[in-house]
Amino acid sequence: MKVLVAIKRVIDANVKARVRQDGSGVETTNVKMAMNPFCEIAVEEAVRLKEAGKATETVVVSAGAQQTQETIRTALAIGADRGIHVPHDGALEPLAVAKMLKAVAEREQPGLVLLGKQAIDDDCNQTGQMLAALLGWPQATFASKIEIDGDSATVTREVDGGLEKIAVKMPCVITVDLRLNEPRYASLPNIMKAKKKPIDQIALADLGVDPAPRLKVLKVAEPPARGGGIKVETAAELVDKLKNAAGVI
Amino acid sequence: MEYELPEELRLLKETLRRYVNEVMIPIERETCEGVKLKSEYKKKFDEDSKRLGLWLLDVPEEFGGQGMGVLATCIVTEEMARSIALPTRGGYFTGPNVRSILYELDDEMKEQYLYPVIRGEKKACFGQTEPDAGSDPGSMRTTAVRDGDDYVINGVKRFITGAGEADFIQLMAATDRSKGSRGGISCFIIDMNTPGVRLGAQYETMMGDRPWEIIFENVRVPAKRLVGKEGEGFKLGQRWLGAGRLRHGSRALGVAERCIEMMVSYAKQRVTFGKPLADRQAIQWMIADSYIELHAARLMVYHAAAKADSGEDYRMEAYIAKYYSDEMAFRVADRCLQVHGGIGLTKDLPIEHMWRQQRSTRITEGASEVMKMVIARGILRQYD
């Protein structure tokens, strides 16, 4: 079984994101970028599936500017076998990415597509679901445990109020949650090996995807700064403040 | 002109940054007993190093190492120096400290000394400094006099790190005092249990480590213990010291990087007289100066290392990098301490440790003034 993993290059999780002065989006110039942490978990899971003999090949795919290849290389250093880079400057909306992934999945014929549940930049949480719908495949989202047995996968999902276990037929789309695994540190020999692993380029147009945005961003703003708190003397005053000043009761 | 690290080293650097942040920094105040790594942590770090594929990183492939270049070694040293989890001296993450002199030994001696060091079975110390010969080894008084098939050695070495646990010493001794460092000094491999070798005083230092004095009294060793040819010792020693200078340089980068991280984070948190320290120009200048100087030092170290890897003569660049980086990191550690105020003086934070260690690097393995002297000599030769 081949595993296809979709990854995204985002602002490094340890960097404080800043909104561009004109409110058109988040500043990415001269900002440290890295692989979306959920995508890293997806790559780790794919590599573990291969190590466990469940997968025969792991392929990572990502769309983005030239530097995206560096993120793909990181996935190859974790242990993925080869990469596919779909060059594109500027943002791509979840639907366009899902269409791109559908076209790649049709070429690659994987038994499983793994994605992060969402990217930490736009927090859309849509691509995996859209991809499953476009492919007409079953989906299992927010996976915290994946067990593969023949042509079906048992997935433990983190849902409100607890864990849900579902069985899906393969091929399927699984999006992964934080607690699925802890990604390894890429070792030096694997980093050196990654240098020699192939990264193919496929144009977005060759995949039949129209990248034109369907959404219009009106404005991006910083969250409002928190004001200072006040001290109250009595319970009655507290209730009054909650009711009349904060308006929460 | 290429100013970026090669992609694989950028990846390595990122991996190590994460490792140090997640694994080392949280435990950095408990890993050492004095200046020695506690055995449970030594075991853990050795295992981690092997898992990360960094074991014997800079040992040539023909001796079972990975043969990675000087730049790669610098990147590892830099990232590891962001934490004080490992001792400043002798606590290498990438395995035993294999000094390059050992690669020059003949096959029989390699079996006896080089390979046991690589396997971690034997430890070496390096003896050059004397009470009256530090940065000027040419004036050393320890002599080795040929007597038939033997050499007879007499003299005193001082500030020898690790002498107490060493199995053997790489000893520099004068075979012709009239020639000084120009062909008058030879290198010997001598077992520490040879009759006549005796440990003398042990010094307490501000860095916490305790180097030794070693006394040689009519120590008789067979002539085959001479490394290379008679008079070549200084040249062989210098080759090792060249790599050591870049180790100094890259260590300083990591220390300064961490100090800037801490300085900035504290300056934003700490409010005095109604404003965070970060809003005060006096503090901003400390931060800006530190960042500028670190940037300059990093370019110097990487450039020298890249030059070394391309096989060019990088001695001048190594002197410059050693001098500038060690001085720079001490200034940055000092500013970091100053920004933190009283809390910086406590052992809850790693700053006082970094400050003490960094102060010592302006003296050890080539004092700053000697670096400048050698640099000036090079410049005077270069221009009419």
XYZ file of C-alpha atoms in Angstrom:
633
model
C 0.000 0.000 0.000
C 1.212 3.436 -0.919
C 0.655 6.323 1.516
C 0.302 9.870 0.222
C 0.933 12.607 2.772
C -0.029 16.206 2.138
C 2.097 18.778 3.937
C 2.058 22.558 4.251
C 4.755 25.120 4.864
C 3.581 27.608 7.492
C 5.013 30.157 9.911
C 7.051 28.288 12.522
C 4.889 27.426 15.503
C 7.394 29.079 17.850
C 7.285 32.414 16.038
C 4.820 35.078 17.086
C 2.666 35.858 14.057
C 2.233 39.534 13.204
C -0.485 41.098 11.095
C 0.678 43.145 8.088
C 0.277 46.869 8.629
C -2.305 47.201 5.832
C -4.442 44.432 7.347
C -4.204 42.310 4.190
C -2.867 39.252 5.985
C -0.125 37.884 8.207
C 3.461 39.036 7.681
C 5.597 36.234 6.215
C 8.554 38.256 4.911
C 11.721 37.374 6.831
C 9.728 35.117 9.136
C 10.966 31.645 10.008
C 8.880 29.000 8.268
C 8.510 25.313 9.093
C 6.312 22.314 8.423
C 2.833 22.586 9.922
C 3.069 20.537 13.162
C -0.001 18.419 12.308
C 1.536 17.619 8.909
C 4.706 16.499 10.672
C 2.625 14.073 12.713
C 1.075 12.777 9.478
C 4.550 12.231 7.959
C 5.730 10.444 11.104
C 2.677 8.167 11.000
C 3.288 7.304 7.341
C 6.925 6.459 8.075
C 5.871 4.307 11.037
C 3.376 2.474 8.814
C 6.189 1.727 6.397
C 8.513 0.607 9.191
C 5.769 -1.684 10.483
C 5.449 -3.247 7.027
C 1.930 -1.878 6.495
C 2.962 0.596 3.797
C 5.262 -0.021 0.827
C 5.969 3.569 -0.148
C 5.438 7.001 1.388
C 5.061 10.018 -0.891
C 4.778 13.605 0.358
C 3.144 16.343 -1.660
C 3.014 20.071 -1.132
C 2.024 23.117 -3.157
C 3.755 26.448 -2.711
C 6.692 28.656 -3.579
C 10.175 27.332 -4.359
C 11.089 27.174 -0.636
C 8.378 24.569 -0.169
C 10.951 22.084 -1.425
C 12.824 22.631 1.827
C 9.751 21.564 3.779
C 9.391 18.518 1.534
C 13.068 17.756 2.195
C 12.342 17.854 5.941
C 9.663 15.196 5.409
C 12.141 13.118 3.409
C 14.624 13.444 6.294
C 12.011 12.070 8.691
C 11.855 9.074 6.375
C 9.397 9.619 3.500
C 10.542 8.070 0.213
C 9.949 10.781 -2.355
C 8.338 14.165 -2.814
C 6.060 15.986 -5.212
C 6.229 19.753 -5.402
C 3.443 21.698 -7.080
C 4.873 25.199 -7.579
C 2.568 28.093 -6.807
C 3.232 31.615 -5.563
C 0.661 33.093 -3.230
C -2.033 31.529 -1.130
C -4.173 28.573 -2.172
C -7.587 28.025 -0.680
C -8.559 24.655 0.822
C -10.777 23.793 -2.151
C -7.971 24.401 -4.663
C -5.579 22.330 -2.514
C -8.164 19.547 -2.252
C -8.585 19.544 -6.049
C -4.824 19.463 -6.483
C -4.538 16.543 -4.043
C -7.352 14.715 -5.825
C -5.477 14.962 -9.111
C -2.253 13.764 -7.457
C -4.106 10.908 -5.739
C -5.533 9.827 -9.092
C -2.011 9.685 -10.531
C -0.429 8.000 -7.523
C -3.278 5.645 -6.557
C -2.468 5.549 -2.825
C -4.308 3.259 -0.433
C -4.295 6.001 2.177
C -4.024 9.783 2.165
C -2.826 11.318 5.424
C -3.172 15.013 6.248
C -2.853 17.179 9.314
C -6.284 17.996 10.715
C -5.619 21.654 10.006
C -2.806 24.095 9.318
C -1.812 26.395 12.147
C -1.788 29.459 9.887
C -5.394 29.718 8.679
C -6.872 26.971 10.910
C -9.307 26.086 8.088
C -9.707 22.393 8.923
C -11.306 21.749 5.519
C -8.819 20.266 3.062
C -8.992 16.639 4.199
C -12.771 16.617 4.288
C -13.051 18.274 0.860
C -10.534 15.843 -0.607
C -12.491 12.819 0.664
C -15.678 14.242 -0.824
C -14.040 14.967 -4.186
C -12.514 11.491 -4.347
C -15.666 9.840 -3.048
C -13.561 8.054 -0.417
C -14.378 7.461 3.252
C -12.841 9.891 5.709
C -11.714 9.720 9.321
C -10.777 13.043 10.883
C -8.939 14.023 14.113
C -7.232 10.629 14.405
C -5.382 9.881 17.621
C -4.836 6.217 16.752
C -4.737 4.413 13.411
C -4.814 0.624 13.051
C -4.658 -0.828 9.580
C -5.883 -4.325 8.936
C -6.082 -5.490 5.327
C -8.323 -3.124 3.398
C -9.854 -1.381 6.355
C -8.598 1.051 8.972
C -9.797 1.454 12.524
C -9.396 5.040 13.589
C -9.769 6.482 17.062
C -11.036 10.047 16.791
C -10.843 12.837 19.323
C -14.331 14.260 19.474
C -16.087 16.523 21.946
C -16.664 14.582 25.107
C -14.275 11.706 24.457
C -12.974 9.243 21.922
C -14.855 7.711 19.039
C -13.711 4.600 17.204
C -14.709 4.133 13.580
C -13.829 1.645 10.855
C -13.262 2.946 7.324
C -12.721 1.049 4.092
C -9.532 1.758 2.209
C -8.649 3.700 0.186
C -9.525 6.495 2.560
C -8.538 9.932 3.797
C -7.382 10.338 7.395
C -6.593 13.658 9.085
C -4.423 13.433 12.174
C -4.632 15.065 15.586
C -1.938 16.148 18.014
C -1.781 13.018 20.151
C -1.390 10.458 17.352
C 2.389 10.292 17.745
C 5.470 12.291 18.629
C 7.509 13.011 15.504
C 11.128 11.868 15.683
C 14.210 14.048 15.321
C 15.585 13.703 11.815
C 18.953 11.993 12.193
C 22.043 13.187 10.341
C 22.318 10.051 8.154
C 18.647 10.447 7.202
C 19.186 14.124 6.442
C 22.063 13.156 4.137
C 19.943 10.432 2.500
C 17.097 12.913 1.997
C 19.395 14.966 -0.219
C 19.382 12.153 -2.758
C 15.662 11.386 -2.660
C 13.718 12.649 -5.699
C 11.329 15.607 -5.630
C 9.226 15.772 -8.798
C 7.603 18.980 -9.926
C 4.113 19.025 -11.398
C 2.482 22.267 -12.561
C -0.877 23.165 -11.080
C -2.218 23.610 -14.621
C -1.156 20.051 -15.542
C -3.302 18.845 -12.662
C -6.246 20.804 -14.067
C -6.592 23.036 -11.030
C -7.694 26.644 -11.250
C -6.020 28.452 -8.340
C -8.207 31.556 -8.551
C -9.515 32.415 -5.071
C -13.209 32.000 -4.339
C -12.979 33.859 -1.067
C -12.138 37.513 -0.488
C -10.248 38.474 2.649
C -11.686 41.756 3.836
C -9.402 42.419 6.737
C -7.006 40.627 9.073
C -6.607 42.172 12.520
C -4.735 41.419 15.734
C -6.899 40.043 18.539
C -7.952 42.895 20.863
C -5.435 43.531 23.624
C -6.602 42.374 27.036
C -7.507 45.147 29.400
C -6.425 44.963 33.033
C -8.665 43.363 35.665
C -10.270 44.973 38.677
C -10.637 43.857 42.272
C -14.106 43.647 43.778
C -14.942 43.929 47.457
C -18.092 41.843 47.740
C -19.969 39.044 46.010
C -22.790 41.461 45.275
C -20.380 43.788 43.497
C -19.008 40.844 41.504
C -22.476 39.870 40.313
C -23.180 43.476 39.424
C -19.971 43.761 37.391
C -20.595 40.478 35.614
C -24.095 41.589 34.751
C -23.640 45.237 33.875
C -19.924 45.775 33.050
C -18.964 42.476 31.417
C -22.485 41.610 30.271
C -21.910 37.883 30.644
C -24.816 37.025 32.952
C 28.597 34.462 -3.114
C 26.698 31.961 -0.993
C 25.719 33.183 2.483
C 23.247 30.427 3.365
C 24.227 27.138 4.958
C 23.760 24.130 2.681
C 20.235 22.721 2.951
C 21.298 19.606 4.883
C 23.069 21.690 7.517
C 20.053 23.963 7.865
C 17.951 20.878 8.501
C 20.500 19.524 10.969
C 20.563 22.868 12.766
C 16.773 22.904 13.056
C 16.688 19.347 14.365
C 19.317 20.175 16.989
C 17.581 23.399 17.951
C 14.464 21.384 18.678
C 16.388 18.680 20.529
C 18.182 21.190 22.753
C 14.945 23.082 23.485
C 12.893 19.998 24.251
C 15.412 17.662 25.868
C 18.419 19.574 27.183
C 17.250 22.960 28.420
C 14.541 21.585 30.760
C 17.149 19.509 32.657
C 20.255 21.620 32.181
C 20.702 22.542 35.830
C 20.714 18.931 37.049
C 22.874 17.066 34.521
C 26.285 17.803 36.025
C 27.982 17.116 39.312
C 30.518 19.909 39.485
C 31.816 20.009 35.925
C 31.303 16.311 35.251
C 28.285 14.927 33.491
C 26.441 12.533 35.851
C 26.692 8.974 34.561
C 22.952 8.564 33.940
C 22.941 11.700 31.758
C 26.136 10.707 29.990
C 24.447 7.454 29.053
C 21.324 9.258 27.878
C 23.161 11.864 25.808
C 25.438 9.234 24.237
C 22.364 7.242 23.219
C 20.635 10.353 21.873
C 23.741 11.294 19.925
C 23.818 7.864 18.312
C 20.115 8.027 17.516
C 20.584 11.442 15.943
C 23.445 9.960 13.933
C 26.012 12.360 15.371
C 28.340 9.862 17.030
C 31.982 10.285 15.937
C 30.814 13.073 13.648
C 34.209 14.545 12.859
C 36.302 11.381 13.048
C 37.533 10.480 9.525
C 35.672 7.619 7.851
C 38.817 5.499 7.599
C 38.856 5.322 11.409
C 35.179 4.437 11.714
C 33.785 7.944 12.069
C 31.494 9.910 9.810
C 34.097 12.255 8.395
C 31.784 15.259 8.456
C 33.429 18.560 7.786
C 34.432 21.444 10.007
C 31.286 23.454 9.176
C 29.006 20.564 10.220
C 30.982 20.184 13.451
C 30.640 23.907 14.099
C 26.860 23.730 13.631
C 26.592 20.907 16.178
C 28.844 22.732 18.659
C 26.894 25.960 18.204
C 23.517 24.390 18.848
C 24.707 22.316 21.814
C 26.228 25.433 23.409
C 22.754 26.972 23.741
C 22.337 24.797 26.807
C 24.596 24.272 29.795
C 23.459 20.634 30.082
C 26.861 19.487 28.820
C 30.083 20.555 30.524
C 32.004 23.253 28.658
C 35.143 21.146 28.567
C 35.407 17.507 27.645
C 31.674 16.905 27.384
C 31.336 16.423 23.689
C 27.960 15.317 22.426
C 29.455 13.638 19.384
C 31.598 11.138 21.279
C 35.090 10.972 22.708
C 37.431 13.853 22.077
C 39.783 12.367 19.489
C 42.702 14.665 18.972
C 44.018 14.713 15.464
C 47.605 14.019 16.564
C 46.490 10.423 17.086
C 45.702 10.088 13.384
C 49.410 10.628 12.725
C 50.488 7.572 14.712
C 51.896 4.455 13.037
C 49.654 1.385 12.817
C 50.928 -0.272 15.974
C 50.500 2.908 18.015
C 47.061 3.503 16.475
C 45.964 0.114 17.833
C 47.321 1.050 21.232
C 46.028 4.623 21.481
C 43.808 5.898 18.653
C 41.245 3.109 18.489
C 40.855 2.711 22.272
C 40.123 6.461 22.454
C 37.539 6.179 19.668
C 35.935 3.240 21.470
C 35.878 5.224 24.698
C 38.211 2.814 26.510
C 41.122 5.207 26.951
C 41.333 8.893 27.696
C 44.021 11.310 26.648
C 45.166 14.658 27.913
C 47.220 17.257 26.106
C 50.312 18.707 27.739
C 51.824 21.851 26.319
C 51.398 24.689 28.822
C 54.106 25.244 31.457
C 54.551 27.736 34.291
C 56.691 29.891 31.989
C 55.344 28.851 28.623
C 51.664 29.350 27.840
C 50.941 31.185 24.651
C 54.652 31.097 23.870
C 55.333 27.357 23.744
C 58.719 28.006 22.145
C 60.096 28.876 25.554
C 59.065 25.587 27.171
C 61.563 23.997 29.534
C 60.395 20.422 29.544
C 63.071 18.562 27.636
C 63.303 15.214 25.913
C 66.890 14.053 25.462
C 67.769 11.167 23.200
C 69.658 8.426 25.019
C 70.304 5.364 22.876
C 66.921 3.902 21.869
C 65.090 5.994 24.453
C 64.161 9.561 25.264
C 64.560 10.859 28.806
C 62.019 13.513 29.762
C 62.257 16.103 32.537
C 60.023 19.081 33.322
C 56.691 20.373 34.613
C 53.429 20.922 32.762
C 50.651 23.070 34.173
C 46.878 23.547 33.710
C 46.436 20.154 32.093
C 42.697 19.475 31.839
C 41.678 15.898 32.533
C 45.138 14.724 33.634
C 43.689 12.975 36.678
C 41.647 10.541 34.610
C 43.853 10.327 31.536
C 45.459 7.020 30.540
C 48.084 8.767 28.491
C 49.337 12.222 27.656
C 50.183 13.815 24.349
C 53.228 15.623 25.579
C 55.025 18.499 23.926
C 58.676 18.643 24.942
C 61.754 20.499 23.682
C 64.197 18.291 21.788
C 66.283 21.318 20.801
C 65.739 24.345 23.015
C 67.804 26.615 20.748
C 65.290 26.171 17.934
C 62.193 26.857 20.062
C 58.898 26.415 18.245
C 60.692 26.364 14.875
C 61.667 22.741 14.851
C 62.755 22.418 18.456
C 59.589 20.874 19.909
C 58.500 17.242 19.572
C 55.354 15.356 20.491
C 55.381 12.156 22.567
C 52.707 9.698 23.623
C 53.354 8.705 27.232
C 51.322 6.445 29.495
C 50.426 8.220 32.702
C 51.621 5.208 34.730
C 55.159 5.402 33.342
C 57.706 5.603 36.216
C 58.649 9.231 36.856
C 55.285 10.705 35.789
C 53.557 12.249 38.771
C 50.508 14.427 39.297
C 51.339 17.607 41.209
C 49.040 20.397 42.310
C 45.443 20.628 41.228
C 44.014 24.083 40.633
C 40.510 25.276 41.503
C 39.253 27.506 38.694
C 36.365 29.960 38.331
C 34.961 27.670 35.630
C 34.714 24.815 38.114
C 37.099 22.420 36.420
C 40.310 21.468 38.112
C 43.315 21.162 35.814
C 46.511 19.549 37.035
C 50.184 20.098 37.215
C 52.194 17.108 35.966
C 55.789 16.476 36.903
C 58.191 14.475 34.726
C 61.301 13.233 36.489
C 63.743 11.201 34.400
C 60.881 9.610 32.503
C 62.351 7.103 30.086
C 60.306 6.168 27.025
C 61.246 4.200 23.887
C 61.966 6.376 20.843
C 58.939 4.975 19.003
C 56.749 7.037 21.353
C 57.792 10.071 19.336
C 54.946 11.150 17.024
C 56.094 12.058 13.523
C 59.656 13.285 13.317
C 61.751 15.041 15.898
C 60.976 18.760 15.823
C 57.560 18.339 14.212
C 55.620 18.486 17.466
C 54.648 22.107 17.309
C 53.366 21.735 13.779
C 51.250 18.702 14.779
C 49.940 20.511 17.844
C 49.001 23.564 15.854
C 46.909 21.472 13.494
C 44.766 20.390 16.440
C 44.652 23.870 17.900
C 43.334 25.226 14.577
C 40.220 23.055 14.820
C 39.960 23.947 18.520
C 39.799 27.646 17.668
C 36.722 27.117 15.554
C 35.227 25.006 18.329
C 35.684 28.064 20.549
C 34.124 30.284 17.905
C 31.074 28.112 17.368
C 30.536 27.556 21.102
C 30.476 31.307 21.533
C 27.746 31.585 18.884
C 25.454 29.228 20.788
C 26.076 30.931 24.117
C 25.363 34.368 22.635
C 22.254 33.141 20.853
C 20.793 31.775 24.090
C 21.738 34.911 26.006
C 19.962 37.089 23.435
C 16.859 34.882 23.611
C 16.823 35.194 27.398
C 17.646 38.890 27.393
C 14.810 39.744 25.007
C 12.269 37.585 26.735
C 13.093 39.030 30.157
C 13.189 42.613 28.857
C 9.637 42.209 27.589
C 8.361 40.697 30.854
C 10.036 42.801 33.466
C 8.316 46.097 34.219
C 10.194 48.812 36.099
C 8.789 52.246 36.924
C 5.707 51.459 34.858
C 7.362 50.348 31.628
C 8.835 47.073 30.373
C 12.627 47.069 30.183
C 12.278 46.459 26.435
C 10.926 50.011 26.053
C 14.081 51.538 27.546
C 16.721 52.718 25.151
C 19.577 51.622 27.427
C 18.270 48.052 27.206
C 17.443 48.266 23.500
C 21.014 49.229 22.736
C 22.320 46.228 24.645
C 19.999 44.005 22.644
C 20.875 45.613 19.317
C 24.633 45.527 19.983
C 24.430 41.867 20.971
C 22.493 40.911 17.860
C 24.825 42.813 15.538
C 27.932 41.307 17.105
C 26.513 37.791 17.039
C 25.669 38.217 13.369
C 29.218 39.329 12.590
C 30.750 36.485 14.609
C 28.562 33.901 12.917
C 29.655 35.063 9.459
C 33.288 34.839 10.593
C 32.988 31.346 12.055
C 31.037 29.908 9.128
C 33.417 31.501 6.642
C 36.483 30.088 8.390
C 34.846 26.661 8.625
C 33.818 26.669 4.961
C 37.376 27.628 4.044
C 38.715 24.768 6.157
C 36.355 22.340 4.422
C 37.490 23.482 0.999
C 41.046 22.590 1.993
C 42.351 26.149 1.979
C 44.616 27.654 4.599
C 42.149 28.999 7.168
C 44.522 29.832 10.003
C 44.075 33.611 9.778
C 40.271 33.280 9.637
C 40.362 30.885 12.599
C 42.392 33.330 14.716
C 39.968 36.126 13.831
C 36.908 33.981 14.540
C 38.302 32.729 17.859
C 39.247 36.195 19.034
C 36.072 37.965 17.971
C 33.571 35.279 18.980
C 34.985 34.637 22.441
C 35.129 38.364 23.185
C 31.671 38.857 21.693
C 30.001 36.078 23.687
C 31.465 37.376 26.929
C 30.093 40.859 26.213
C 26.686 39.374 25.319
C 26.599 37.150 28.423
C 27.556 40.186 30.512
C 24.755 42.298 29.012
C 22.310 39.433 29.507
C 23.316 39.298 33.169
C 22.930 43.051 33.476
C 19.449 43.054 31.917
C 18.340 40.316 34.316
C 19.634 42.137 37.371
C 19.634 40.188 40.631
C 17.890 37.113 39.284
C 20.677 36.729 36.719
C 23.177 36.252 39.527
C 21.333 33.208 40.855
C 21.977 29.632 39.882
C 18.324 29.265 38.884
C 19.296 30.667 35.496
C 22.183 29.512 33.300
C 23.563 33.040 32.793
C 26.128 33.094 35.613
C 27.484 29.762 34.376
C 27.752 30.983 30.810
C 29.351 34.219 31.982
C 32.040 32.401 33.981
C 32.789 29.941 31.201
C 32.850 32.645 28.581
C 35.232 34.757 30.648
C 37.684 31.869 30.668
C 37.591 31.396 26.892
C 39.243 34.772 26.433
C 42.318 33.137 27.978
C 42.210 29.439 27.165
C 43.567 27.885 23.983
C 45.099 31.167 22.885
C 44.462 34.381 24.815
C 42.776 37.200 22.924
C 45.942 39.308 22.951
C 47.937 36.459 21.440
C 45.280 36.016 18.762
C 45.607 39.702 17.915
C 49.384 39.459 17.933
C 49.275 36.626 15.406
C 46.625 38.410 13.350
C 48.757 41.574 13.306
C 51.776 39.554 12.239
C 49.748 38.240 9.297
C 48.568 41.707 8.333
C 52.086 43.151 8.544
C 53.266 40.432 6.183
C 50.393 41.051 3.811
C 50.919 44.788 3.180
C 54.020 46.739 2.161
